[in-house]
CSV table of C-alpha atoms and ligand atoms in Angstrom, one decimal:
chain,number,residue,atom,x,y,z
A,1,UNK,CA,91.6,102.8,89.5
A,2,UNK,CA,92.3,106.2,88.8
A,3,UNK,CA,90.4,108.1,85.6
A,4,UNK,CA,93.3,110.4,85.3
A,5,UNK,CA,96.2,108.7,84.3
A,6,UNK,CA,99.6,111.0,84.1
A,7,UNK,CA,102.6,110.0,82.1
A,8,UNK,CA,105.8,111.6,83.0
A,9,UNK,CA,108.6,111.5,80.5
A,10,UNK,CA,111.1,113.3,82.5
A,11,UNK,CA,114.1,111.5,84.2
A,12,UNK,CA,114.5,114.6,86.6
A,13,UNK,CA,112.8,114.1,89.9
A,14,UNK,CA,112.7,117.4,91.0
A,15,UNK,CA,112.8,119.0,87.2
A,16,UNK,CA,110.4,121.2,85.5
A,17,UNK,CA,108.0,118.3,84.2
A,18,UNK,CA,107.7,116.7,87.5
A,19,UNK,CA,107.1,119.9,89.1
A,20,UNK,CA,104.2,120.8,86.6
A,21,UNK,CA,103.0,116.9,87.2
A,22,UNK,CA,103.0,117.7,90.9
A,23,UNK,CA,101.0,121.1,90.4
A,24,UNK,CA,98.6,119.4,88.4
A,25,UNK,CA,97.9,116.6,90.6
A,26,UNK,CA,97.5,119.0,93.4
A,27,UNK,CA,94.7,120.9,91.4
A,28,UNK,CA,93.1,117.8,90.5
A,29,UNK,CA,92.8,116.5,94.1
A,30,UNK,CA,91.7,120.2,95.2
A,31,UNK,CA,88.9,119.8,92.8
A,32,UNK,CA,87.9,116.3,94.1
A,33,UNK,CA,89.4,114.2,91.5
A,34,UNK,CA,92.0,111.5,91.4
A,35,UNK,CA,95.2,110.8,89.3
A,36,UNK,CA,97.7,108.4,89.0
A,37,UNK,CA,101.5,109.6,87.8
A,38,UNK,CA,103.4,106.9,86.0
A,39,UNK,CA,107.0,108.0,85.9
A,40,UNK,CA,108.3,106.5,82.9
A,41,UNK,CA,111.8,106.6,83.8
A,42,UNK,CA,111.4,104.6,87.0
A,43,UNK,CA,110.2,101.7,84.7
A,44,UNK,CA,111.5,99.0,82.4
A,45,UNK,CA,109.8,99.8,79.0
A,46,UNK,CA,111.4,98.1,76.0
A,47,UNK,CA,111.2,99.4,72.5
A,48,UNK,CA,108.5,97.6,70.5
A,49,UNK,CA,109.9,95.0,68.4
A,50,UNK,CA,107.3,94.7,65.7
A,51,UNK,CA,106.5,91.1,66.2
A,52,UNK,CA,102.8,91.8,65.9
A,53,UNK,CA,102.0,89.3,68.6
A,54,UNK,CA,99.7,91.7,70.2
A,55,UNK,CA,97.6,91.9,67.2
A,56,UNK,CA,97.7,88.3,66.0
A,57,UNK,CA,96.5,87.3,69.4
A,58,UNK,CA,94.0,90.1,69.9
A,59,UNK,CA,95.9,90.5,73.2
A,60,UNK,CA,95.7,94.0,74.0
A,61,UNK,CA,99.1,93.4,76.0
A,62,UNK,CA,102.5,92.8,74.9
A,63,UNK,CA,104.5,89.3,74.7
A,64,UNK,CA,107.7,91.3,76.3
A,65,UNK,CA,107.7,90.7,79.6
A,66,UNK,CA,108.3,94.2,81.1
A,67,UNK,CA,106.5,97.0,83.0
A,68,UNK,CA,104.0,97.7,80.2
A,69,UNK,CA,101.9,95.0,80.7
A,70,UNK,CA,101.0,96.7,84.1
A,71,UNK,CA,100.1,99.8,82.3
A,72,UNK,CA,97.8,98.3,79.6
A,73,UNK,CA,94.9,97.9,81.9
A,74,UNK,CA,95.4,101.2,83.6
A,75,UNK,CA,95.4,102.9,80.3
A,76,UNK,CA,92.1,101.0,79.2
A,77,UNK,CA,90.4,102.3,82.5
A,78,UNK,CA,91.5,105.8,82.3
A,79,UNK,CA,89.2,108.6,80.9
A,80,UNK,CA,91.8,111.1,80.4
A,81,UNK,CA,95.6,110.5,79.5
A,82,UNK,CA,97.9,113.4,80.4
A,83,UNK,CA,101.1,113.0,78.3
A,84,UNK,CA,104.2,115.1,80.0
A,85,UNK,CA,107.7,115.5,78.9
A,86,UNK,CA,110.5,117.6,78.4
A,87,UNK,CA,111.8,118.5,75.0
A,88,UNK,CA,115.1,116.7,74.1
A,89,UNK,CA,116.5,117.2,70.6
A,90,UNK,CA,113.3,118.8,69.0
A,91,UNK,CA,110.9,116.6,70.3
A,92,UNK,CA,109.3,114.7,73.5
A,93,UNK,CA,111.8,112.8,75.6
A,94,UNK,CA,112.7,109.0,74.3
A,95,UNK,CA,111.1,107.7,77.7
A,96,UNK,CA,107.8,109.2,76.2
A,97,UNK,CA,108.6,107.8,73.0
A,98,UNK,CA,109.2,104.2,74.0
A,99,UNK,CA,105.9,104.2,75.9
A,100,UNK,CA,103.8,105.6,72.9
A,101,UNK,CA,105.3,103.2,70.4
A,102,UNK,CA,104.0,100.2,72.9
A,103,UNK,CA,100.4,101.6,72.5
A,104,UNK,CA,100.4,99.8,69.3
A,105,UNK,CA,99.7,96.7,71.3
A,106,UNK,CA,96.2,98.0,71.9
A,107,UNK,CA,94.8,97.4,68.7
A,108,UNK,CA,92.3,94.5,69.0
A,109,UNK,CA,89.7,93.0,66.9
A,110,UNK,CA,87.2,95.4,67.9
A,111,UNK,CA,89.6,98.3,66.5
A,112,UNK,CA,92.0,100.3,68.6
A,113,UNK,CA,91.0,100.3,72.3
A,114,UNK,CA,92.1,103.5,73.4
A,115,UNK,CA,89.6,105.3,71.0
A,116,UNK,CA,87.7,108.1,72.5
A,117,UNK,CA,89.8,108.9,75.7
A,118,UNK,CA,90.4,112.4,76.4
A,119,UNK,CA,94.0,113.8,76.4
A,120,UNK,CA,96.2,116.6,77.7
A,121,UNK,CA,99.8,117.4,76.7
A,122,UNK,CA,102.4,119.1,79.1
A,123,UNK,CA,105.6,120.2,77.8
A,124,UNK,CA,108.7,122.2,78.7
A,125,UNK,CA,112.1,123.2,76.9
A,126,UNK,CA,114.8,125.2,77.6
A,127,UNK,CA,114.9,127.6,74.7
A,128,UNK,CA,113.3,130.7,75.0
A,129,UNK,CA,112.6,130.8,71.4
A,130,UNK,CA,109.6,128.3,70.7
A,131,UNK,CA,110.2,128.3,67.0
A,132,UNK,CA,113.8,126.7,67.7
A,133,UNK,CA,112.9,124.8,70.6
A,134,UNK,CA,111.2,121.8,68.9
A,135,UNK,CA,107.9,121.7,70.7
A,136,UNK,CA,106.0,122.1,67.5
A,137,UNK,CA,107.5,118.7,66.4
A,138,UNK,CA,106.1,117.1,69.7
A,139,UNK,CA,102.8,118.9,69.4
A,140,UNK,CA,102.5,117.7,66.1
A,141,UNK,CA,103.1,114.0,66.8
A,142,UNK,CA,101.0,114.1,70.0
A,143,UNK,CA,98.0,115.7,67.8
A,144,UNK,CA,98.4,113.0,65.2
A,145,UNK,CA,98.1,110.3,68.0
A,146,UNK,CA,95.0,112.3,69.6
A,147,UNK,CA,93.6,112.1,66.2
A,148,UNK,CA,94.0,108.4,65.6
A,149,UNK,CA,92.6,107.8,68.9
A,150,UNK,CA,89.8,110.3,68.2
A,151,UNK,CA,90.3,112.0,71.1
A,152,UNK,CA,89.3,115.3,72.5
A,153,UNK,CA,92.2,117.2,73.6
A,154,UNK,CA,91.2,119.1,77.0
A,155,UNK,CA,93.9,121.3,77.0
A,156,UNK,CA,97.9,122.1,76.3
A,157,UNK,CA,100.5,123.5,78.5
A,158,UNK,CA,103.9,124.4,77.1
A,159,UNK,CA,106.6,126.8,77.8
A,160,UNK,CA,110.0,127.7,78.7
A,161,UNK,CA,111.9,126.2,81.9
A,162,UNK,CA,115.4,125.2,81.5
A,163,UNK,CA,117.2,124.6,84.8
A,164,UNK,CA,115.4,122.7,87.6
A,165,UNK,CA,113.3,125.2,89.6
A,166,UNK,CA,112.6,127.5,86.7
A,167,UNK,CA,109.1,126.2,86.0
A,168,UNK,CA,108.3,127.4,89.7
A,169,UNK,CA,109.3,131.2,88.4
A,170,UNK,CA,107.1,131.0,85.5
A,171,UNK,CA,103.7,132.5,86.1
A,172,UNK,CA,102.2,131.9,82.9
A,173,UNK,CA,103.1,128.0,83.1
A,174,UNK,CA,101.9,128.1,86.8
A,175,UNK,CA,98.5,129.6,85.9
A,176,UNK,CA,98.1,127.3,83.1
A,177,UNK,CA,98.6,124.0,84.7
A,178,UNK,CA,96.3,125.0,87.5
A,179,UNK,CA,93.8,125.5,84.6
A,180,UNK,CA,94.3,122.4,82.9
A,181,UNK,CA,93.9,120.5,86.5
A,182,UNK,CA,90.4,122.2,86.5
A,183,UNK,CA,89.5,121.6,83.0
A,184,UNK,CA,90.6,117.8,83.3
A,185,UNK,CA,88.4,117.3,86.3
A,186,UNK,CA,85.6,119.2,84.6
A,187,UNK,CA,85.6,116.9,81.4
A,188,UNK,CA,84.9,113.7,83.7
B,1,FMN,C1,119.3,115.6,76.2
B,1,FMN,C2,118.5,116.9,76.3
B,1,FMN,C3,118.1,117.8,75.1
B,1,FMN,C4,117.6,118.8,74.9
B,1,FMN,N1,116.7,119.6,74.0
B,1,FMN,C5,116.4,120.2,73.7
B,1,FMN,C6,115.6,120.9,72.6
B,1,FMN,O1,115.7,120.3,71.4
B,1,FMN,N2,114.9,122.0,72.8
B,1,FMN,C7,115.1,122.9,73.7
B,1,FMN,O2,114.4,124.1,73.9
B,1,FMN,N3,115.4,122.2,75.0
B,1,FMN,C8,116.2,121.1,75.0
B,1,FMN,N4,116.5,120.5,76.2
B,1,FMN,C9,116.5,121.4,77.6
B,1,FMN,C10,115.2,120.6,78.2
B,1,FMN,O3,114.0,120.6,77.5
B,1,FMN,C11,115.0,121.6,79.4
B,1,FMN,O4,116.0,121.6,80.5
B,1,FMN,C12,113.7,120.9,80.3
B,1,FMN,O5,113.2,121.8,81.4
B,1,FMN,C13,114.0,119.8,81.0
B,1,FMN,O6,112.8,119.5,81.7
B,1,FMN,P1,112.9,118.5,83.1
B,1,FMN,O7,113.4,119.5,84.3
B,1,FMN,O8,111.4,118.1,83.2
B,1,FMN,O9,113.8,117.5,83.0
B,1,FMN,C14,117.3,119.2,76.5
B,1,FMN,C15,117.9,118.9,77.6
B,1,FMN,C16,118.7,117.9,77.3
B,1,FMN,C17,119.1,117.1,78.7
């Protein structure tokens, strides 16, 4: 199982998030690392029903029969989790939010099972004004999550890319995503 797990929260297969995720994987491979990408939009991920079955049963899995149960073992085995998504309505996309809510199931008798995983964030938005984009909301939420997980944040890459193909033309994003790939491999 791969130590680096990348969650892609964009529905656009050739969009900006997917482009940056592909560049990240390329750099990881060039640096002799290995990564697995989960394209969340391709999977059935229901919203958390707050039934607490997971906690009552110390299950580290969910009673709902959907794709999350194949992802829990991957998360537990991983060393670095990369959260990548577009900004939709001033935060990260619903695809990523559904996934993150379901991380609730990883509360076991011995505490939260994702403690001490390393994390990284990749976010793209259409607005050229960072303050208007909503990326701060997404970053605030992800920073809270990493604090809860006692995670080291290995790196954060975010920038403006609106139309398909825009990320490719954004040299700063390209440089930063390659740096992030190297940092992630070096962190292992
Ligand atoms: C439903 C929807 C909501 C959006 N909301 C925002 C927003 O709040 N702020 C922003 O800067 N861009 C917003 N955008 C623009 C996207 O963040 C931008 O197009 C981004 O490149 C999409 O990423 P992708 O190419 O990986 O799909 C929105 C786009 C969509 C489709």
